[in-house]
Structure formats: C-alpha cells, structure tokens
PDB file of N, CA and C in Angstrom:
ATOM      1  N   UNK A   1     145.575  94.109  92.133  1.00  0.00           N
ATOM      2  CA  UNK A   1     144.286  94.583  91.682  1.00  0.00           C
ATOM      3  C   UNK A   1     143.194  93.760  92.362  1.00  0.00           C
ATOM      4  N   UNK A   2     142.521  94.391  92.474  1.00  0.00           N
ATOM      5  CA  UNK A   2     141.060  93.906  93.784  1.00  0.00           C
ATOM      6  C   UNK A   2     139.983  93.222  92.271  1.00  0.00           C
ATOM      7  N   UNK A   3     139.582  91.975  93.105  1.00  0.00           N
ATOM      8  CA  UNK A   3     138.719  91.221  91.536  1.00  0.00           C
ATOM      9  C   UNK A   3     137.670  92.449  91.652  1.00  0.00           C
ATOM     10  N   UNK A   4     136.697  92.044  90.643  1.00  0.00           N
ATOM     11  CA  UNK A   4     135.710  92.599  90.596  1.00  0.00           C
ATOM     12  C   UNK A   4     134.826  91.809  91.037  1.00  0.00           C
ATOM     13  N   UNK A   5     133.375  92.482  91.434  1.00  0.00           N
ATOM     14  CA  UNK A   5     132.752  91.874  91.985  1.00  0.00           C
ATOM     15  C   UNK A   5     131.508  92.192  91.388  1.00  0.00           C
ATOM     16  N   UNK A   6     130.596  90.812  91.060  1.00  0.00           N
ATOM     17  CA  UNK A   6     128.983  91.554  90.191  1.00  0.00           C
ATOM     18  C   UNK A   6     127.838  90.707  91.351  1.00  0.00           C
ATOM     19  N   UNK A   7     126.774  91.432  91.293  1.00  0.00           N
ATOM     20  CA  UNK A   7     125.577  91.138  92.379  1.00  0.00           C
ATOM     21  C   UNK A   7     125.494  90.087  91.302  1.00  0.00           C
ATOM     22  N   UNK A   8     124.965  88.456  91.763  1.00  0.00           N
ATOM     23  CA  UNK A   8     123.966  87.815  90.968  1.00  0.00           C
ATOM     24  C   UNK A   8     123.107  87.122  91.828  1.00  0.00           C
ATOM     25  N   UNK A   9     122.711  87.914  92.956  1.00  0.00           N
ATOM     26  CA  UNK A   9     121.552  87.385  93.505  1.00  0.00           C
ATOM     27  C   UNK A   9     120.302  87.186  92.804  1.00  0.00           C
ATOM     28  N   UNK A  10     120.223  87.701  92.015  1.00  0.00           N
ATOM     29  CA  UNK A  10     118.803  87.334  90.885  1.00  0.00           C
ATOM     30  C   UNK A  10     118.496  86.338  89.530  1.00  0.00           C
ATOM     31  N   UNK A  11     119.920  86.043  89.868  1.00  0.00           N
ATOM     32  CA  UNK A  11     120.756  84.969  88.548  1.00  0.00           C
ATOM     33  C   UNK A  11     119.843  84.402  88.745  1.00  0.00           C
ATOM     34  N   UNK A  12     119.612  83.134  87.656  1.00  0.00           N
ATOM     35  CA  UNK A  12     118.985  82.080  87.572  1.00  0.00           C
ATOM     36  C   UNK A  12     119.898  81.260  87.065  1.00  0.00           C
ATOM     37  N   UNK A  13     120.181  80.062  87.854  1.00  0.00           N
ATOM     38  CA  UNK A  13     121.377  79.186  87.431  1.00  0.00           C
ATOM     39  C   UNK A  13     120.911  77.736  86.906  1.00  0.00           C
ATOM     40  N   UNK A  14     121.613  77.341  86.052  1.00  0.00           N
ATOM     41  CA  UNK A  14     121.329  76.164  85.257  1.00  0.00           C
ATOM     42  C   UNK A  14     122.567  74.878  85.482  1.00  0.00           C
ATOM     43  N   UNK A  15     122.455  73.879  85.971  1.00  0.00           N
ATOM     44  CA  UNK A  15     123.552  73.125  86.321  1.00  0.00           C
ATOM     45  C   UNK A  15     124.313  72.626  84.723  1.00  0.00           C
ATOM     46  N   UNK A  16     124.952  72.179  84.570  1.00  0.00           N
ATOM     47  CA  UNK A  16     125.424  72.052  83.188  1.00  0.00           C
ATOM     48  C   UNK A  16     125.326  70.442  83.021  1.00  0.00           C
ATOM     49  N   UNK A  17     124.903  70.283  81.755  1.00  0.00           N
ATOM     50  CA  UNK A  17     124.859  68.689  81.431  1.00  0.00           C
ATOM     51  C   UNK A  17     125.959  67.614  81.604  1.00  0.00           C
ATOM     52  N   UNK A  18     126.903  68.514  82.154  1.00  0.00           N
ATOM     53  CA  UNK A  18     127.754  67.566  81.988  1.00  0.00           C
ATOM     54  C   UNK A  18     128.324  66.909  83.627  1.00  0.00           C
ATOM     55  N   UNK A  19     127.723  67.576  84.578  1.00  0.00           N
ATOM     56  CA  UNK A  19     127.851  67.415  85.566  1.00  0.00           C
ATOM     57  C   UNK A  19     126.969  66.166  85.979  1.00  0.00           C
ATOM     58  N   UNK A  20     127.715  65.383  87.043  1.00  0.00           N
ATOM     59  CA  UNK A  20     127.293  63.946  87.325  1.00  0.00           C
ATOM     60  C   UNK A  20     126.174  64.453  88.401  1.00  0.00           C
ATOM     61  N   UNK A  21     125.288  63.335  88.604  1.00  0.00           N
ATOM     62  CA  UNK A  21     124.710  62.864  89.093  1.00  0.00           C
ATOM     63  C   UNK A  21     124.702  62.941  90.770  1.00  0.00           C
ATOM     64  N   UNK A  22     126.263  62.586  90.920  1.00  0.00           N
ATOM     65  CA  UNK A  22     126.402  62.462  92.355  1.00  0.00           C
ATOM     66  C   UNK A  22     127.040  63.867  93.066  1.00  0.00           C
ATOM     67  N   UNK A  23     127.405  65.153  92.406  1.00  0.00           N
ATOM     68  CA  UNK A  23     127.522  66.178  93.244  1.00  0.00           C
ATOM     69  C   UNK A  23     128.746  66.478  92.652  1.00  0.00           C
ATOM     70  N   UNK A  24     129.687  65.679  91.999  1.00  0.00           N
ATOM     71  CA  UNK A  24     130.681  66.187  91.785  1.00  0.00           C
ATOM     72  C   UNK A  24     130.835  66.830  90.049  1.00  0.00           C
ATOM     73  N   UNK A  25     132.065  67.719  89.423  1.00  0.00           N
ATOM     74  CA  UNK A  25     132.008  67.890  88.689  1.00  0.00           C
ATOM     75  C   UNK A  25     131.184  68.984  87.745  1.00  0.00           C
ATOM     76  N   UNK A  26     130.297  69.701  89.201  1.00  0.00           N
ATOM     77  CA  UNK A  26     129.300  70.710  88.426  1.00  0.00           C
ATOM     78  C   UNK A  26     129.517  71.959  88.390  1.00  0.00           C
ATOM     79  N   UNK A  27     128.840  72.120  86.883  1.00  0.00           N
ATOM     80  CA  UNK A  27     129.365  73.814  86.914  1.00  0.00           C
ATOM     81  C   UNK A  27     128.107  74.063  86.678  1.00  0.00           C
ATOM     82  N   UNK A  28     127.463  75.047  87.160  1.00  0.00           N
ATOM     83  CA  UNK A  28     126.391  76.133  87.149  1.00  0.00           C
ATOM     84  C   UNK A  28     126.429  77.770  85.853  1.00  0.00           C
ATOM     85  N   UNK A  29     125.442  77.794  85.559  1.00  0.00           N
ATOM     86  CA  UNK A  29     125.395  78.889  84.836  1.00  0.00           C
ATOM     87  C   UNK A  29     124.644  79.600  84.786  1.00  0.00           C
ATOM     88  N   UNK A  30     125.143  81.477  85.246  1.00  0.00           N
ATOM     89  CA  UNK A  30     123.919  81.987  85.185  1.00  0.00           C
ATOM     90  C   UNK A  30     123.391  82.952  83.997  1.00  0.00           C
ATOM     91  N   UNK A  31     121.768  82.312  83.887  1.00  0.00           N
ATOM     92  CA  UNK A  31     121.574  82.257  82.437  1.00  0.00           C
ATOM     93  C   UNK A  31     120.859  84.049  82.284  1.00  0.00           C
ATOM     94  N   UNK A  32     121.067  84.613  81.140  1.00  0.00           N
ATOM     95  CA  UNK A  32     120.415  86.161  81.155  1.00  0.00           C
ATOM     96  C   UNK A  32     121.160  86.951  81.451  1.00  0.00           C
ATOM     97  N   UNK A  33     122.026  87.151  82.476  1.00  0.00           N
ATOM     98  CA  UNK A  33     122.970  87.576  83.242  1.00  0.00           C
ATOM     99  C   UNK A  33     123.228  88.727  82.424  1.00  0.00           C
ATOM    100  N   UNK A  34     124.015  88.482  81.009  1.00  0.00           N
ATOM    101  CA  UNK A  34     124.614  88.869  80.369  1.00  0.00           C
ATOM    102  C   UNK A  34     123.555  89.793  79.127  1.00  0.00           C
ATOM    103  N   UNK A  35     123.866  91.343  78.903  1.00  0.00           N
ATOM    104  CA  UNK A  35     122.799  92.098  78.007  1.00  0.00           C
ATOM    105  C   UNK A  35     123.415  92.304  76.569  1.00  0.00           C
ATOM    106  N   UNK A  36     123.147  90.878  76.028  1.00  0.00           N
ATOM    107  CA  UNK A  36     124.064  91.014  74.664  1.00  0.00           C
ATOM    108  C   UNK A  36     123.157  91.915  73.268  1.00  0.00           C
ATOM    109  N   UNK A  37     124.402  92.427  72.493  1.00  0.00           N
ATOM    110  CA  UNK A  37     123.714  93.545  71.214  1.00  0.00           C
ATOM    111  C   UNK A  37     124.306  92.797  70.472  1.00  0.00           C
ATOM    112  N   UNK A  38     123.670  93.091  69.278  1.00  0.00           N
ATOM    113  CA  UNK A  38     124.069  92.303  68.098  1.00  0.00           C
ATOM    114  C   UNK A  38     125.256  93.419  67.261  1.00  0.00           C
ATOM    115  N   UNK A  39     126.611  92.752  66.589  1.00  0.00           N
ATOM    116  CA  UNK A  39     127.173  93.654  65.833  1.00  0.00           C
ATOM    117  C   UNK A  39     126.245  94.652  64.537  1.00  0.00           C
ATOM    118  N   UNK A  40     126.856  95.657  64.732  1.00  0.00           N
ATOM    119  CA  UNK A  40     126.696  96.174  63.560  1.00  0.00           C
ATOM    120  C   UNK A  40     126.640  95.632  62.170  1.00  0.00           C
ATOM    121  N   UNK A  41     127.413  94.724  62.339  1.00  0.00           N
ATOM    122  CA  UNK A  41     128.163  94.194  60.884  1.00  0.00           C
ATOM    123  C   UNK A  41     126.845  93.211  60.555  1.00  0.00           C
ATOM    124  N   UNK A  42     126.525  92.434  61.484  1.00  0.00           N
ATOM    125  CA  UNK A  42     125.873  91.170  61.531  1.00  0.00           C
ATOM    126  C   UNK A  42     124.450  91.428  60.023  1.00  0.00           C
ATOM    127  N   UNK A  43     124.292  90.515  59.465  1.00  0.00           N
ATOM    128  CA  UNK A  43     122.831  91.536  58.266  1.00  0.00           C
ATOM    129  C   UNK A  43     121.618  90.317  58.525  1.00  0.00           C
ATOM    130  N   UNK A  44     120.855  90.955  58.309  1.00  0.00           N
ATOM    131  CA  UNK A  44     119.341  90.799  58.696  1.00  0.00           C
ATOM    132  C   UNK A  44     118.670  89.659  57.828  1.00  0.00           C
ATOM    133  N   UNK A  45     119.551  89.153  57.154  1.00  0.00           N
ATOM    134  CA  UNK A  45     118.806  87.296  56.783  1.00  0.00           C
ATOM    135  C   UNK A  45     119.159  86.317  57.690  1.00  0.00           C
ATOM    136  N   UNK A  46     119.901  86.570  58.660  1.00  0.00           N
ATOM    137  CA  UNK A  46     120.101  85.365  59.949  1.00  0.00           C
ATOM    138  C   UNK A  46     121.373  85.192  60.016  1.00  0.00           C
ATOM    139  N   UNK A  47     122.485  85.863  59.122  1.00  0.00           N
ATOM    140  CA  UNK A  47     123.329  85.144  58.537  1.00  0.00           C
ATOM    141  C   UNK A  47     124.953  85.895  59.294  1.00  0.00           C
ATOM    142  N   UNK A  48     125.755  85.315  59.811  1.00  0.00           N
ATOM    143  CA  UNK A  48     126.594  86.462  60.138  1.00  0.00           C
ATOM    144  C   UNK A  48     126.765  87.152  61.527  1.00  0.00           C
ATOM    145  N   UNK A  49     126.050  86.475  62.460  1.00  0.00           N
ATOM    146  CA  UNK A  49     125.469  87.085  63.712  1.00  0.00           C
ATOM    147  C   UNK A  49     126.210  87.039  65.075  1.00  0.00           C
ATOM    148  N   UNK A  50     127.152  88.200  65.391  1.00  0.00           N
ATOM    149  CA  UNK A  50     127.554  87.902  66.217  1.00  0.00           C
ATOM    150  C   UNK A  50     127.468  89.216  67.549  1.00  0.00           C
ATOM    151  N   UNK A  51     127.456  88.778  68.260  1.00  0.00           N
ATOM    152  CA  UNK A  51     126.761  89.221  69.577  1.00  0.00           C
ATOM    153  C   UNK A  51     127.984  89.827  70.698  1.00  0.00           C
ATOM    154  N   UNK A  52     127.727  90.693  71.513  1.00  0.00           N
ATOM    155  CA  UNK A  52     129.036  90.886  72.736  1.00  0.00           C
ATOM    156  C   UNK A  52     127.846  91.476  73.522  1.00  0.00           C
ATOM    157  N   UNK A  53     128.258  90.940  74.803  1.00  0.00           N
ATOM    158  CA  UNK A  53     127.803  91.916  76.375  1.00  0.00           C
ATOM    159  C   UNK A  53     128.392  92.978  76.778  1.00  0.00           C
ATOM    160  N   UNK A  54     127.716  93.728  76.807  1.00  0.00           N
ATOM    161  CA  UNK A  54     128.017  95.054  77.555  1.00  0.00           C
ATOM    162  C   UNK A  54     128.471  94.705  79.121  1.00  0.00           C
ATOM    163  N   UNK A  55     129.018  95.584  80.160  1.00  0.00           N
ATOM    164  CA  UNK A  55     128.546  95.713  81.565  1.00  0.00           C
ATOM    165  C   UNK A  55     129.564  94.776  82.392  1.00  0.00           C
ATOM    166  N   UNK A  56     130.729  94.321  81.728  1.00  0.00           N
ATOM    167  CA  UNK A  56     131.325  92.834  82.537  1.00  0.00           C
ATOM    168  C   UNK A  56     133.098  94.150  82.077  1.00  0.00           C
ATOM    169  N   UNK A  57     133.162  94.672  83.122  1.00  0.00           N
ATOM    170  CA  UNK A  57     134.543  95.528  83.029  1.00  0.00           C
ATOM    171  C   UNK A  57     135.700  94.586  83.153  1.00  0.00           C
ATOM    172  N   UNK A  58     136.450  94.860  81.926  1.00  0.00           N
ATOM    173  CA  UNK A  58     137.939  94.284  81.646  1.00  0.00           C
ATOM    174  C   UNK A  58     137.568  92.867  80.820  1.00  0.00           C
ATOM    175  N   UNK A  59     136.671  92.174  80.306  1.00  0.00           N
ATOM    176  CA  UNK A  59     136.000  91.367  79.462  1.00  0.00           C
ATOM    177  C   UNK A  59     134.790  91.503  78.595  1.00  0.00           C
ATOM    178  N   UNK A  60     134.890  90.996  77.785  1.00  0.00           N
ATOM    179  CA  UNK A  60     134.143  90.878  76.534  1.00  0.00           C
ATOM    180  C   UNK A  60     133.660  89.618  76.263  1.00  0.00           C
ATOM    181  N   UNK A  61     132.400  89.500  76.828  1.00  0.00           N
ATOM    182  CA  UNK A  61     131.909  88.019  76.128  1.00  0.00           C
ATOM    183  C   UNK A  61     131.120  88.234  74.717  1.00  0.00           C
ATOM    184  N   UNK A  62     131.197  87.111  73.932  1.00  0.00           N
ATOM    185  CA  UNK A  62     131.022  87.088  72.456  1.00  0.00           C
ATOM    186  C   UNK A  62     130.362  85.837  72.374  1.00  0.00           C
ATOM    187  N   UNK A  63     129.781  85.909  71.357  1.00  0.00           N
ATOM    188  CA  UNK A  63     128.664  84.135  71.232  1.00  0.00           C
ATOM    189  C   UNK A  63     127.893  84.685  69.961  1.00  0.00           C
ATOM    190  N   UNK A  64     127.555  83.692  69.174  1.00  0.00           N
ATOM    191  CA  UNK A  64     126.809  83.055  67.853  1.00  0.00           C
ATOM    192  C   UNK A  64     125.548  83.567  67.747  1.00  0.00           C
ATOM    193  N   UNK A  65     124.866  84.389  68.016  1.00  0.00           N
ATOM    194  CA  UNK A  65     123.538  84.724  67.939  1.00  0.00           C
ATOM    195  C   UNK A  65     122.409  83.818  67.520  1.00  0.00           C
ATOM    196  N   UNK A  66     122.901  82.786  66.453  1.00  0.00           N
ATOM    197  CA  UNK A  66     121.951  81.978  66.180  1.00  0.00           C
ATOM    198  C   UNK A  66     122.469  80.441  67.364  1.00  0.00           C
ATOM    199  N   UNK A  67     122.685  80.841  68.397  1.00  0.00           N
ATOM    200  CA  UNK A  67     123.100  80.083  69.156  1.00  0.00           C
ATOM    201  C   UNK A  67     123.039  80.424  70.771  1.00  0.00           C
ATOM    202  N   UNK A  68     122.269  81.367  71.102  1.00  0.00           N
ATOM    203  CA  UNK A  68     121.896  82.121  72.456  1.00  0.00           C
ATOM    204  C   UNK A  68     122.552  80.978  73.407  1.00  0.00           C
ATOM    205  N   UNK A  69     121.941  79.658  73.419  1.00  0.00           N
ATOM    206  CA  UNK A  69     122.176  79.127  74.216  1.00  0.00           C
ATOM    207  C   UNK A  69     123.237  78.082  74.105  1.00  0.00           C
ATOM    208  N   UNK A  70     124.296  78.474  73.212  1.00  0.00           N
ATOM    209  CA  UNK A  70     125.865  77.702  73.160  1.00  0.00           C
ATOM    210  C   UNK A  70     126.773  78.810  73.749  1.00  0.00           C
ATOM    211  N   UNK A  71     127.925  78.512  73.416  1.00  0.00           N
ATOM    212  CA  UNK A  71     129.163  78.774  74.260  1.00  0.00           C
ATOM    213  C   UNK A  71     129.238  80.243  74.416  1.00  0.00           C
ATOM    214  N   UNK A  72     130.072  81.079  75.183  1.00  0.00           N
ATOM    215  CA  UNK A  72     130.411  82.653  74.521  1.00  0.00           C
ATOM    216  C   UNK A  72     132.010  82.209  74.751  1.00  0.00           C
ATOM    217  N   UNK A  73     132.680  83.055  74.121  1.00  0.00           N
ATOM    218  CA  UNK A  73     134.093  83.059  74.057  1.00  0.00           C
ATOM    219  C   UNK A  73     134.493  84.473  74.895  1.00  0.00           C
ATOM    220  N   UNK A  74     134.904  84.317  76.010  1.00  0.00           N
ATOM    221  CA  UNK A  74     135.404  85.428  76.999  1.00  0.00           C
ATOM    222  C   UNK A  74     136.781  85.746  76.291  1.00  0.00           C
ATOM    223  N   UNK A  75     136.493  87.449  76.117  1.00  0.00           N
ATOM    224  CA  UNK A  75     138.022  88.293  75.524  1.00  0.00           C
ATOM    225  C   UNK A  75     138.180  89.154  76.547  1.00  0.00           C
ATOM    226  N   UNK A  76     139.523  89.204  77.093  1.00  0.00           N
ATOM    227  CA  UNK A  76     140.394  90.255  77.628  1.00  0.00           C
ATOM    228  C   UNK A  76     140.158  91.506  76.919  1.00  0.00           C
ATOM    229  N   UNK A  77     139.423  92.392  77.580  1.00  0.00           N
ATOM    230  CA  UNK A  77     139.144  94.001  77.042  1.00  0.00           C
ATOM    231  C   UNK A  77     140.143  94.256  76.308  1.00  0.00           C
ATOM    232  N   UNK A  78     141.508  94.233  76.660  1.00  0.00           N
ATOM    233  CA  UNK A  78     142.770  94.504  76.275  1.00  0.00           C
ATOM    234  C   UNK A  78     143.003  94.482  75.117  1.00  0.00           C
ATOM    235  N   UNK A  79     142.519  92.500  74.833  1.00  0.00           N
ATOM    236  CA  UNK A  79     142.867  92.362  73.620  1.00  0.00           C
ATOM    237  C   UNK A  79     141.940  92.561  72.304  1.00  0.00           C
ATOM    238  N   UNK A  80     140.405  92.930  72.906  1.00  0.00           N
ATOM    239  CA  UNK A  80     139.383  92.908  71.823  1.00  0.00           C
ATOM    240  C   UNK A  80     139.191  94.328  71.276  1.00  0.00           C
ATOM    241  N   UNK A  81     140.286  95.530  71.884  1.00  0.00           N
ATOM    242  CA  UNK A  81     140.117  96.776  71.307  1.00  0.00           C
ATOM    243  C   UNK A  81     140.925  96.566  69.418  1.00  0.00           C
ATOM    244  N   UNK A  82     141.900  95.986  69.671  1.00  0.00           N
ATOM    245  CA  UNK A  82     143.157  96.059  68.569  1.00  0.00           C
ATOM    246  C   UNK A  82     142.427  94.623  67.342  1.00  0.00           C
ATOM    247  N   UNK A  83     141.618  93.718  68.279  1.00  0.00           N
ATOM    248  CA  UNK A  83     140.774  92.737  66.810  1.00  0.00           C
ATOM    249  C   UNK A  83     140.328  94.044  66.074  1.00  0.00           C
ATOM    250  N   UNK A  84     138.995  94.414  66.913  1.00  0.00           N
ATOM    251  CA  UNK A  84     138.209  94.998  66.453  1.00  0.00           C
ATOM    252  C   UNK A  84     138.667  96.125  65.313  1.00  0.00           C
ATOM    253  N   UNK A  85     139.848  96.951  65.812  1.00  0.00           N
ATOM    254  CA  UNK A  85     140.246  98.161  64.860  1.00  0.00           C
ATOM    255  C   UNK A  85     141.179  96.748  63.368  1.00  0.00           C
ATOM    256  N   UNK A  86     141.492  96.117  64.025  1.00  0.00           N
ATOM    257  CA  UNK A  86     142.008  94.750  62.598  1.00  0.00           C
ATOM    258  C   UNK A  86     140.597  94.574  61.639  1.00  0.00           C
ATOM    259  N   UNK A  87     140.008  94.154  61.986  1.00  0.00           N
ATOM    260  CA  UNK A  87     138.756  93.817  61.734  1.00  0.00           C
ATOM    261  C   UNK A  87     137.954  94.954  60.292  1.00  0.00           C
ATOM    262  N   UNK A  88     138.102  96.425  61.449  1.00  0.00           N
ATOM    263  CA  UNK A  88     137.660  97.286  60.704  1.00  0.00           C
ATOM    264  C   UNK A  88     138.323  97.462  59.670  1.00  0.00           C
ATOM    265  N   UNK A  89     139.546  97.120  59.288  1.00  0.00           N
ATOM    266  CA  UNK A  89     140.802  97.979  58.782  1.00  0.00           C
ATOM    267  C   UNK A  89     140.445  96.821  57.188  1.00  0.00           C
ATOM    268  N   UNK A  90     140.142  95.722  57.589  1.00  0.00           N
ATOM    269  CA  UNK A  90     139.630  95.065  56.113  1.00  0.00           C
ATOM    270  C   UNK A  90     138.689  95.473  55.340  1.00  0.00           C
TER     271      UNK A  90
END
C-alpha cells in the first residue's frame, strides 16, 4: 500500500519543548492542520469534551477539547468504527 500523502506547505510548525537546544532530538508540530468537531455526546457546561479530525484517511485523531493544545491520541480507522458502535451500545 502506497503511504498517503497530505500537502502541508502552509503548516505552521512549532518545535516541541522538549527538544534540545543543540539540534538534536526535535520534533516539530504542525499546529491547525487538523479540522477538529466536537462529539455529539460532549454537553455544553465544558464538561465531557471530546473532539476527532475529519480529513486524515485510515486515522482518527482525538484530543480533550478543553485541552486544544495537549496531546491527540491517533486511532486506526479500523479500530475506531467498532469503539464507537461499543460506545453507542451503552
């Protein structure tokens, strides 16, 4: 299977804090990139909020809404069809 490939010539990249000083060790991130919606489920006092990107084929990124700028947790398309119907099924 041929990777996929996404334009991010317009990215705006952020070096990560944790990267040294001297060149080594850095990871870059590009920030916006990603056009996240809020769940359905999520309710409107702040509380509960969780987020996925559209547009990234065969993955699912996910992240904290009250947390834009912490981690996302990357899911295998594969596996986030069968949470989700789990999920519903409670």
């Amino acid at each position: 299977m041929a990777p996929i490939q996404h334009d991010l010539t317009a990215a705006i990249w952020r070096k990560s804090s944790y990267s040294n000083t001297s060149g080594g060790n850095c990871l870059e991130v590009a920030e916006g990139y990603a056009l996240w919606r809020k769940s359905s489920y999520s309710n409107s006092s702040g509380g509960d909020c969780l987020e996925v990107a559209d547009g990234h084929p065969g993955l699912v990124p996910v992240r904290d809404s009250k947390r834009p700028d912490g981690p996302a947790l990357v899911v295998n398309a594969a596996a986030w069809a069968p949470f989700i119907a789990s999920v519903k099924a409670v």
